[in-house]
CSV table of C-alpha atoms and ligand atoms in Angstrom, one decimal:
chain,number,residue,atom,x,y,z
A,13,UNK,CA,0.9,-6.0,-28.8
A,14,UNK,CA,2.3,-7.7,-25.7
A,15,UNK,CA,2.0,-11.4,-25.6
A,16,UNK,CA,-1.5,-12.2,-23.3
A,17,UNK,CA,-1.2,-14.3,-20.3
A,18,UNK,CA,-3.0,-17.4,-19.6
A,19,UNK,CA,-0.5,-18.0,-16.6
A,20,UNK,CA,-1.5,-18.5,-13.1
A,21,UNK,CA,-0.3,-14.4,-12.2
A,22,UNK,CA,0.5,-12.3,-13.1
A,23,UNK,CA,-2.3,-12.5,-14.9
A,24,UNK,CA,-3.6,-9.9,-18.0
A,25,UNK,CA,-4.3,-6.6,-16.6
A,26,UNK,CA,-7.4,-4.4,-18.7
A,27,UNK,CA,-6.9,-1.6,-20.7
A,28,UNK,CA,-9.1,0.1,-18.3
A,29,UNK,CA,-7.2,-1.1,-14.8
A,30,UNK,CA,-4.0,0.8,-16.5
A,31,UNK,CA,-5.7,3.9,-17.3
A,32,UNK,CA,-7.0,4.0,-13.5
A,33,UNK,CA,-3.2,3.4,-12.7
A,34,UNK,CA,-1.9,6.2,-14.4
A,35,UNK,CA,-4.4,8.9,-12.1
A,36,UNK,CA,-1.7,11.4,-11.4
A,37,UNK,CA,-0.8,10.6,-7.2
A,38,UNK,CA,-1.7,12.4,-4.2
A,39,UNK,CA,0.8,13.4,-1.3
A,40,UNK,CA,-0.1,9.6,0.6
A,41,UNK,CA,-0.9,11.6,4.0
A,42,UNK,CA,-3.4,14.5,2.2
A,43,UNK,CA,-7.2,14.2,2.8
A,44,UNK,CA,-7.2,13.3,-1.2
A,45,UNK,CA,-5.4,10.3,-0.3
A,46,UNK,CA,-7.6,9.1,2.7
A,47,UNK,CA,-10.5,9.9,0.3
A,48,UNK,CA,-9.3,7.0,-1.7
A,49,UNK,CA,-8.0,4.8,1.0
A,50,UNK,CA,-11.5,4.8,2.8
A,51,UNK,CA,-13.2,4.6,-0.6
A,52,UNK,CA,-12.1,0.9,-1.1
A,53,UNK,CA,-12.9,0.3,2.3
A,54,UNK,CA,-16.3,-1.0,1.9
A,55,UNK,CA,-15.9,-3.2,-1.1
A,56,UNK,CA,-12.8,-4.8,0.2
A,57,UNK,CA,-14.8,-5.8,3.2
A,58,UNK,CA,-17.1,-7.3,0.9
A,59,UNK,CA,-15.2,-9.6,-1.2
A,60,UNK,CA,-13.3,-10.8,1.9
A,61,UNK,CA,-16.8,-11.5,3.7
A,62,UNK,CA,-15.3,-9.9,6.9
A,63,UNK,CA,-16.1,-6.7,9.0
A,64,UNK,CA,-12.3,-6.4,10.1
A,65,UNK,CA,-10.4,-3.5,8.6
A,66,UNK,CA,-8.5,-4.4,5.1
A,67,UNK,CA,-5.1,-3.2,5.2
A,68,UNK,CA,-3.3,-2.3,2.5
A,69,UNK,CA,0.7,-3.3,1.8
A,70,UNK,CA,3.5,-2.1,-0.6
A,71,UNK,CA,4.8,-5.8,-1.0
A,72,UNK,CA,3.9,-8.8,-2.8
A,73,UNK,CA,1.7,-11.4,-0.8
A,74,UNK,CA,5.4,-13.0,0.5
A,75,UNK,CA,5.8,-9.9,3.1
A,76,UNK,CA,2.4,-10.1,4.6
A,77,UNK,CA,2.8,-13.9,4.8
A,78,UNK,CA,6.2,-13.4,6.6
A,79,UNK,CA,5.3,-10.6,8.6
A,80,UNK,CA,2.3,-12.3,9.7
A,81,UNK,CA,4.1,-15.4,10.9
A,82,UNK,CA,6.4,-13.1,13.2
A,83,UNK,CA,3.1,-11.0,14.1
A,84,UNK,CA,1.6,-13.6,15.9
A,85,UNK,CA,3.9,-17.0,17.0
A,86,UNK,CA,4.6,-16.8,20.6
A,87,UNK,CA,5.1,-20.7,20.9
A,88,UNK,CA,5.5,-22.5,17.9
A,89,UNK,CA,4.0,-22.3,14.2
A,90,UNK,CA,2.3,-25.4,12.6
A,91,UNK,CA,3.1,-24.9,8.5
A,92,UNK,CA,0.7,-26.9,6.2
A,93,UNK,CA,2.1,-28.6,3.0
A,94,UNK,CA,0.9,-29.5,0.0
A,95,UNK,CA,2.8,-27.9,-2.7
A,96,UNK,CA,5.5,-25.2,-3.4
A,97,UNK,CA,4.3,-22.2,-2.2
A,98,UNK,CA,3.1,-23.8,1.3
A,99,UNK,CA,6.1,-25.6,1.4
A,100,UNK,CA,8.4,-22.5,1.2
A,101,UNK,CA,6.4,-21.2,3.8
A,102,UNK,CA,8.1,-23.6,6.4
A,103,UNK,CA,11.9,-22.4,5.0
A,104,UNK,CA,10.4,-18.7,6.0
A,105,UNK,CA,9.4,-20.0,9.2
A,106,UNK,CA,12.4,-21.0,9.6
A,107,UNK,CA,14.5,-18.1,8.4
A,108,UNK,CA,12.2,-15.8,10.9
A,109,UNK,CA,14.3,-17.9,13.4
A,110,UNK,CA,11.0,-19.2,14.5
A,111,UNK,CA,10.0,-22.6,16.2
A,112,UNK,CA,8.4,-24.4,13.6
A,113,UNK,CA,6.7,-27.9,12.3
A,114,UNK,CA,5.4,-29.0,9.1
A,115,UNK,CA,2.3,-30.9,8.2
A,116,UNK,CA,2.9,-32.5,5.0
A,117,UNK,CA,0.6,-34.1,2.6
A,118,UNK,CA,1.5,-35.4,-1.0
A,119,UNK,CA,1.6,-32.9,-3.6
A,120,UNK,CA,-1.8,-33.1,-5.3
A,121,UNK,CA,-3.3,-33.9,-2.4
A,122,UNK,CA,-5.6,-31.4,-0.2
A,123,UNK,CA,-4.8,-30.7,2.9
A,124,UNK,CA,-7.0,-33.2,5.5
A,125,UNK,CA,-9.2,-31.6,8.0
A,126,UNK,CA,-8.9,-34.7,10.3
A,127,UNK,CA,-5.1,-34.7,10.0
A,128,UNK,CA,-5.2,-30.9,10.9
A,129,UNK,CA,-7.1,-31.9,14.3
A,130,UNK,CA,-4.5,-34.3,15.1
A,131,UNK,CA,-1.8,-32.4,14.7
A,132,UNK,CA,-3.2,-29.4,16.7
A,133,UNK,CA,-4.7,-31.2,19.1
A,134,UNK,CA,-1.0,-32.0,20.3
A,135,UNK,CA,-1.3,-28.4,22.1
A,136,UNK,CA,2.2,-27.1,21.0
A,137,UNK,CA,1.5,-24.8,18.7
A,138,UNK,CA,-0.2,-21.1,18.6
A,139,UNK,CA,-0.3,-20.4,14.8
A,140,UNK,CA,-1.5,-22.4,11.5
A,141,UNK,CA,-0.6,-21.5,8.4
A,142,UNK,CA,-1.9,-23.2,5.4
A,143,UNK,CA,-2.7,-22.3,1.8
A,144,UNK,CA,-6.1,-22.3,0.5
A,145,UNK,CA,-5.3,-23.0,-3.5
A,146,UNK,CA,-2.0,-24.4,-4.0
A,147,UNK,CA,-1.0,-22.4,-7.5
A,148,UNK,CA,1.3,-25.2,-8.2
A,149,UNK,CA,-0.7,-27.7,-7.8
A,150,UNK,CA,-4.0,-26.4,-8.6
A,151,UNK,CA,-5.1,-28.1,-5.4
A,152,UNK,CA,-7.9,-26.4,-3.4
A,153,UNK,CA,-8.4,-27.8,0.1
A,154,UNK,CA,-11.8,-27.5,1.3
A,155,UNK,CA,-11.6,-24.2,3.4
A,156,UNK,CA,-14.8,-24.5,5.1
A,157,UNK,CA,-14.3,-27.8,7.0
A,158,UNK,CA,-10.6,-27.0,7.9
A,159,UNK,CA,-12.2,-23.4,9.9
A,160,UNK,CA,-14.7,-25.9,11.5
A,161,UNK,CA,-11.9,-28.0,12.9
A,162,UNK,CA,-9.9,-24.5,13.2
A,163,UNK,CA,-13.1,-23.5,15.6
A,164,UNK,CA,-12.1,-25.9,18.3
A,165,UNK,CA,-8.7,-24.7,18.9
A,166,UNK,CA,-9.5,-21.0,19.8
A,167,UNK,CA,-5.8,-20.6,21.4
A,168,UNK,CA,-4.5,-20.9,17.8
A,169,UNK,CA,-4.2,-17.8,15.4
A,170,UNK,CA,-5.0,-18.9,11.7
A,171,UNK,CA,-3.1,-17.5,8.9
A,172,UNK,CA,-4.6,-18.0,5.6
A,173,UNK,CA,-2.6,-17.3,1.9
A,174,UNK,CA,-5.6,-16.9,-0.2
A,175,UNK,CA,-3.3,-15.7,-3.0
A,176,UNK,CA,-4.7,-17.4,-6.1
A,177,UNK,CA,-8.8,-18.2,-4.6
A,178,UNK,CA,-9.6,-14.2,-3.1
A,179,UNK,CA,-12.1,-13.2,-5.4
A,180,UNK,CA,-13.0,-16.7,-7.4
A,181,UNK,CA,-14.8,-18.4,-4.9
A,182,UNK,CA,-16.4,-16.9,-1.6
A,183,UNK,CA,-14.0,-17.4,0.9
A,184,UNK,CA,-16.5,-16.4,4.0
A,185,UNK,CA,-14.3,-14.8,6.9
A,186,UNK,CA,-16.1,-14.0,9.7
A,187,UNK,CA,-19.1,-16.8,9.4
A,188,UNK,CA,-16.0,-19.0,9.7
A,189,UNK,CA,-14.1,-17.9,12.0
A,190,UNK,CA,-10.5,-17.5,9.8
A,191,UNK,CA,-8.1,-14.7,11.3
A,192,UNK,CA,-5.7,-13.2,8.5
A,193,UNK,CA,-6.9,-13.9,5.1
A,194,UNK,CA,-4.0,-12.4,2.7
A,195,UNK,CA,-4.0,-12.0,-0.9
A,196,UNK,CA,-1.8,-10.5,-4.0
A,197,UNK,CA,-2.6,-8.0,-6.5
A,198,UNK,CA,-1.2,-9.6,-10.0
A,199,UNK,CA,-3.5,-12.9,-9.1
A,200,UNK,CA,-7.8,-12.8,-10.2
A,201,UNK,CA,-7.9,-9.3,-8.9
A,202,UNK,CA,-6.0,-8.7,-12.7
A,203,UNK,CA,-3.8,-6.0,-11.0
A,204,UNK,CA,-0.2,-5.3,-11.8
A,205,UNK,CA,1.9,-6.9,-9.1
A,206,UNK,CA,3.1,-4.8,-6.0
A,207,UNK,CA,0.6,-5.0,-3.5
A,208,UNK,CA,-1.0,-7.4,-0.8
A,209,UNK,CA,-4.4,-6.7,0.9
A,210,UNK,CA,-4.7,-8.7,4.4
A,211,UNK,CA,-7.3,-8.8,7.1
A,212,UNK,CA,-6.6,-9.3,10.7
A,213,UNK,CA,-9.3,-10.0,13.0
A,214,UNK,CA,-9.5,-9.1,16.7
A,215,UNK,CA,-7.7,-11.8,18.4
A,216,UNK,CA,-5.0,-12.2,16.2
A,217,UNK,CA,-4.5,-8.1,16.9
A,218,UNK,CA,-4.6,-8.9,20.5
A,219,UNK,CA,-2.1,-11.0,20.1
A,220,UNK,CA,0.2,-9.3,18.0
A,221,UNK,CA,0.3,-6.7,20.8
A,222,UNK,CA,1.8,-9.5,23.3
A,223,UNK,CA,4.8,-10.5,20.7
A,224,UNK,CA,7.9,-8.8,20.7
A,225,UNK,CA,10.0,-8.7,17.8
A,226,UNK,CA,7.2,-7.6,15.1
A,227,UNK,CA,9.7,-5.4,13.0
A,228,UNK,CA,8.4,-2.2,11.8
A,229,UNK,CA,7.0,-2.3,8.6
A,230,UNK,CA,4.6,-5.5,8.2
A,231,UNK,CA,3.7,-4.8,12.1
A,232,UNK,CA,0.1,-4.9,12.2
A,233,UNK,CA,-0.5,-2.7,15.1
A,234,UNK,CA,1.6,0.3,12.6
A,235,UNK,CA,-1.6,-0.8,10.2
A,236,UNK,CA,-4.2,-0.9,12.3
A,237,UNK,CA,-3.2,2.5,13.6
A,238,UNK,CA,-3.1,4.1,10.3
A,239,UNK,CA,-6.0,2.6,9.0
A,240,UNK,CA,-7.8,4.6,11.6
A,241,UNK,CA,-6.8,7.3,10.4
A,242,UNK,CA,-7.3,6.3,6.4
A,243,UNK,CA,-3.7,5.6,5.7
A,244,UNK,CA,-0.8,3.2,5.3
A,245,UNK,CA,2.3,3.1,7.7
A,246,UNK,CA,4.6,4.1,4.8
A,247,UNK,CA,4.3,6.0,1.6
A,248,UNK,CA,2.1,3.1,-0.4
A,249,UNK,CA,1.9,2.1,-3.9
A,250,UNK,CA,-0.9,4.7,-4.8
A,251,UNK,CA,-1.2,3.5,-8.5
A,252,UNK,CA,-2.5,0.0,-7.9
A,253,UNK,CA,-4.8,1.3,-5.1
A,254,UNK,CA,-6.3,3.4,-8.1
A,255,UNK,CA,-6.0,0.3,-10.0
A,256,UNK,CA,-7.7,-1.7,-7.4
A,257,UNK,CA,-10.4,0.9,-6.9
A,258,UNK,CA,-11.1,0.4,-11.0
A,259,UNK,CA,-11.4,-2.6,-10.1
A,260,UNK,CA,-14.1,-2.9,-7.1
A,261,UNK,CA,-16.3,-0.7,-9.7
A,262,UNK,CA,-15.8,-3.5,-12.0
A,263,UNK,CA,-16.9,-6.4,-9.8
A,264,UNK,CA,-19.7,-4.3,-8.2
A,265,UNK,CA,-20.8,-4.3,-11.7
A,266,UNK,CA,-20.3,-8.0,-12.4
A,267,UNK,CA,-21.8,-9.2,-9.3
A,268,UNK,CA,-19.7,-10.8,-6.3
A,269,UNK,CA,-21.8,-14.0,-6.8
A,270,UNK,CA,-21.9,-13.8,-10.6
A,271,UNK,CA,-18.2,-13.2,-10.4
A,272,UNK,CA,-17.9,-16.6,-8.7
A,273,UNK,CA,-19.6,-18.3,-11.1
A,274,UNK,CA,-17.7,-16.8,-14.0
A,275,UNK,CA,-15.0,-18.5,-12.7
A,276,UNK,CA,-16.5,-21.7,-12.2
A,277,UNK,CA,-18.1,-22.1,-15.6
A,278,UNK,CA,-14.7,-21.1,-17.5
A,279,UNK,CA,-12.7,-23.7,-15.0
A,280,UNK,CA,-14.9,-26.0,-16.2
A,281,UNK,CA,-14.5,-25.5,-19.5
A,282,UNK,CA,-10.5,-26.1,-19.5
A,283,UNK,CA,-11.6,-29.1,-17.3
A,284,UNK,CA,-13.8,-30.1,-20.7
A,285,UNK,CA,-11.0,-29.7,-22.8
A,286,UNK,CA,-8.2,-31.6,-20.7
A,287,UNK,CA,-11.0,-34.9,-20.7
A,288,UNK,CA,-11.5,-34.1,-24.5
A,289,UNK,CA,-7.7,-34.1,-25.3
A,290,UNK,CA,-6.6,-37.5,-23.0
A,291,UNK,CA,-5.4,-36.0,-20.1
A,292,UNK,CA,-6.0,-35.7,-16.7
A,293,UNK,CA,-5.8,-32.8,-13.9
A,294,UNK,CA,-2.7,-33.2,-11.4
A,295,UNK,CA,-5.1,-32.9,-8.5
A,296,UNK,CA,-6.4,-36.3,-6.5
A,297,UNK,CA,-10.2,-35.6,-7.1
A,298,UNK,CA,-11.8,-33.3,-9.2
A,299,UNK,CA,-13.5,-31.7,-5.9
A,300,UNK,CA,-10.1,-30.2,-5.0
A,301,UNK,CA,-9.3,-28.8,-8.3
A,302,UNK,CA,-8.9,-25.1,-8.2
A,303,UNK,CA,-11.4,-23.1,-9.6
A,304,UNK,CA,-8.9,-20.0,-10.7
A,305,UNK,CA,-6.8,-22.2,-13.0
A,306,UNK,CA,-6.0,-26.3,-13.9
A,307,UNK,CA,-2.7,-27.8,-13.4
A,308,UNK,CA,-2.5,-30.7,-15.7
A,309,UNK,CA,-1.2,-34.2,-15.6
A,310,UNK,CA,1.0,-34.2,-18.3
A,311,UNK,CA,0.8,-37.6,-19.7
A,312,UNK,CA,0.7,-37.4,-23.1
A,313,UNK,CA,4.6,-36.4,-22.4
A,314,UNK,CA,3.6,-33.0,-24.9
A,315,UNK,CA,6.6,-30.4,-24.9
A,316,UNK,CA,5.4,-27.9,-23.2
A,317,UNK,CA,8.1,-25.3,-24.1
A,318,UNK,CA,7.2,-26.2,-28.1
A,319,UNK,CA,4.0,-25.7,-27.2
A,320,UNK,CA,4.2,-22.7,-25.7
A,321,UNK,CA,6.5,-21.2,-28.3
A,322,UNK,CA,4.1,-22.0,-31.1
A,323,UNK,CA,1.3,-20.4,-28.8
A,324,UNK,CA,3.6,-17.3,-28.6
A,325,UNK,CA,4.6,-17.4,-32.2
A,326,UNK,CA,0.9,-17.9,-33.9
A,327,UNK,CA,-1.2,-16.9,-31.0
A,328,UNK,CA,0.6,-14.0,-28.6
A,329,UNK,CA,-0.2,-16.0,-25.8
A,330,UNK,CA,1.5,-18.2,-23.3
A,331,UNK,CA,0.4,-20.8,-20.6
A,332,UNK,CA,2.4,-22.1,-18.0
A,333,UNK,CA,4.6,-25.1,-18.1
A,334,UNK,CA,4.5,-26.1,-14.6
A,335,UNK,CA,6.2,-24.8,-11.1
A,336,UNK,CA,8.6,-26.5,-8.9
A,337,UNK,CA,9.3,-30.1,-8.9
A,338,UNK,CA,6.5,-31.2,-11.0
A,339,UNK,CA,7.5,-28.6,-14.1
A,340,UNK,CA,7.2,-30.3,-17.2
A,341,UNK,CA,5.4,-33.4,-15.3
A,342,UNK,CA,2.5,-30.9,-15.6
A,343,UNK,CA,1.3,-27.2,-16.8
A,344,UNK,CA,-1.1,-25.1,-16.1
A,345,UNK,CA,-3.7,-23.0,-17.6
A,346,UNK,CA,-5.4,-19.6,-15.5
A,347,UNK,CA,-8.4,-18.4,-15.8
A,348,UNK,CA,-8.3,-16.4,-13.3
A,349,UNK,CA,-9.3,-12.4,-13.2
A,350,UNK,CA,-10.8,-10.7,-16.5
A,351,UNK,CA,-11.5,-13.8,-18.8
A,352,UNK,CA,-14.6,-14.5,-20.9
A,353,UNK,CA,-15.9,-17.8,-22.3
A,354,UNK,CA,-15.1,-16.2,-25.5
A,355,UNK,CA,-11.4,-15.7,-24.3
A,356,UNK,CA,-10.7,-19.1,-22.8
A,357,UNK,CA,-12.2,-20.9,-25.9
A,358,UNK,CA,-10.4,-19.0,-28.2
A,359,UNK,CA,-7.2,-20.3,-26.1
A,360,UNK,CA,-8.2,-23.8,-26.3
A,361,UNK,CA,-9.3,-24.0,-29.4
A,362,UNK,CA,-5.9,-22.7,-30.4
A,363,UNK,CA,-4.2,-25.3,-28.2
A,364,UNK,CA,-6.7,-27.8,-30.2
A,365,UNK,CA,-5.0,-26.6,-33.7
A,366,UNK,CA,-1.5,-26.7,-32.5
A,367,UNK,CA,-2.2,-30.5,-30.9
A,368,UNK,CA,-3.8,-31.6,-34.3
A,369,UNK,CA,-1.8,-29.4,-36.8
A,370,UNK,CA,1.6,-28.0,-36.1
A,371,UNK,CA,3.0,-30.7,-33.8
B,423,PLP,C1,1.5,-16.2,-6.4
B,423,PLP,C2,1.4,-16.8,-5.0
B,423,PLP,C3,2.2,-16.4,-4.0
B,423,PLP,C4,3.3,-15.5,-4.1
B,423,PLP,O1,3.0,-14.2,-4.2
B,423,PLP,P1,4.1,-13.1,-4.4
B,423,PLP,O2,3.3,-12.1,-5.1
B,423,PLP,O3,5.2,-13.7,-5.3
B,423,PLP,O4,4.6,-12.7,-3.1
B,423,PLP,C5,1.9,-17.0,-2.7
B,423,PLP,N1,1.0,-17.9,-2.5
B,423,PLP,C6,0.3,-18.4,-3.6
B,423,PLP,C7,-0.7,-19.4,-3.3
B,423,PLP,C8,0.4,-17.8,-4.8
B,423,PLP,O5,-0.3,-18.3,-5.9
């Protein structure tokens, strides 16, 4: 049996997501294959709370994010940071030989609404990016008021990584006002990894059309065209879109909202257990902890690597033992995509027995 994943993605993938997978594939531009394409259609739009189109990409969640970046800068793209994945964002701004500035905040910290409106209010910039739930922080900044302060700027294109959140708390789209909202596969959808879903919404394909430069295959006028039609602008990965449409059936079973609270109550109950055990989470205020996983102070200076050998070794599981500059200084636990309370306590109660016996 392979050894189960508790890390923050890719995360376990079901039995029944890899039997979807293996549906033998359809020629990509056959009416079988728009069949499927338009039959995710409507439950996409609904877990991204948005009445844009949901396209589809061959590509981790990096390509959308650096296609999207050359999609839509004219002038010059503002790059929130507040941890490693929003921090490398900035290097691929910069490697897209693009004009661009960071906004930095401390690693643990959110990003500040208030700060945002300073720095945008400076006029020079035509793009935001920013990352709703820092992975390596397990930071969540607070979505909802950044869009309101996004809402007086409506020159500026919003690009949102919603990588690790899409799916595990309602990230509302259209009611506030976000442009592209892009997401990953291997991440709380429980997918394999090797595809990003994205939305785009009017305005930001308005002014995609304006840029020069867009490159063929992350252009989003190439997806918007195709989508029209019920397909993809190159041959895409049609195993994980039988995967993903698995799982739509599943979370239309669940129960978008109950979905949500799933993951709330089994965060909380790794929160429970990092109290219980002396630690503390990495994150400035419990109201910007993550709800998809916990990134943990680690001040009881535990080896993590022991740890998660003797996880491996008694339990076929691993965690994560931190990403980026603060490995080590802090790991993290997922419980993102397909876990159960009866799952997560089963992993904590074996951390428990290797904390009190086998250290
Ligand atoms: C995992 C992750 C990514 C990277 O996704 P890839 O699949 O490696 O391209 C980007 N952003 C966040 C917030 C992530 O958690």
């Amino acid at each position: 049996m392979s050894t189960k994943l508790f890390i923050p993605g890719p995360v376990q993938v079901s039995d029944k997501t890899y039997a979807a997978i293996t549906t033998p594939v359809v020629g990509h531009r056959s009416q079988d294959f728009v069949d499927l394409y338009q039959s995710v259609q409507p439950g996409l739009q609904r877990l991204f709370h948005t009445k844009d189109p949901v396209f589809i990409s061959t590509s981790s969640a990096w390509g959308v994010m650096e296609g999207s970046i050359r999609n839509l800068t004219r002038k010059k793209v503002l790059n929130c940071m507040n941890g490693a994945f929003s921090d490398k964002w900035n290097d691929v701004s910069q490697r897209c030989g693009l004009s661009a500035d960071s906004l930095k905040f401390e690693w643990g910290q959110p990003i500040a609404p208030e700060v945002l409106r300073e720095a945008l209010a400076t006029g020079e910039y035509d793009v935001v990016t920013l990352v709703h739930n820092e992975t390596s922080t397990g930071v969540m900044s607070p979505l909802e008021d950044i869009a309101a302060v996004l809402g007086e700027f409506p020159e500026i294109i919003s690009v949102i990584d919603t990588v690790s959140s899409f799916s595990v708390v309602p990230i509302l789209k259209d009611e506030w006002g976000l442009d592209v909202i892009l997401t990953g596969s291997q991440k709380a959808l429980a997918l394999p990894p090797g595809m990003a879903l994205f939305t785009v919404s009017d305005r930001a394909l308005e002014r995609a059309a304006s840029i020069e430069g867009r490159g063929y295959y992350f252009d989003y006028l190439e997806f918007k065209k195709n989508h029209d039609k019920g397909m993809t602008p190159s041959t895409p990965v049609i195993p994980l879109i039988y995967g993903l449409r698995s799982k739509l059936e599943d979370i239309a079973e669940e129960g978008i909202e109950n979905r949500y609270a799933r993951h709330a109550h089994l965060n909380s109950l790794v929160h429970d257990w990092v109290a219980r055990n002396g630690l503390e989470l990495f994150p400035v205020a419990p109201e910007f902890a993550s709800r998809a996983l916990t990134c943990v102070k680690n001040t009881r200076e535990l080896d993590i690597p022991h740890i998660n050998q003797l996880l491996r070794e008694n339990f076929n599981c691993v965690i994560d033992g931190g990403y980026g500059r603060i490995k080590g200084k802090t790991f993290r636990i997922s419980n993102m995509g397909d876990e159960t309370e009866a799952t997560i306590s089963e992993l904590l109660g074996n951390l428990d027995h290797i904390l009190n016996n086998l250290l």
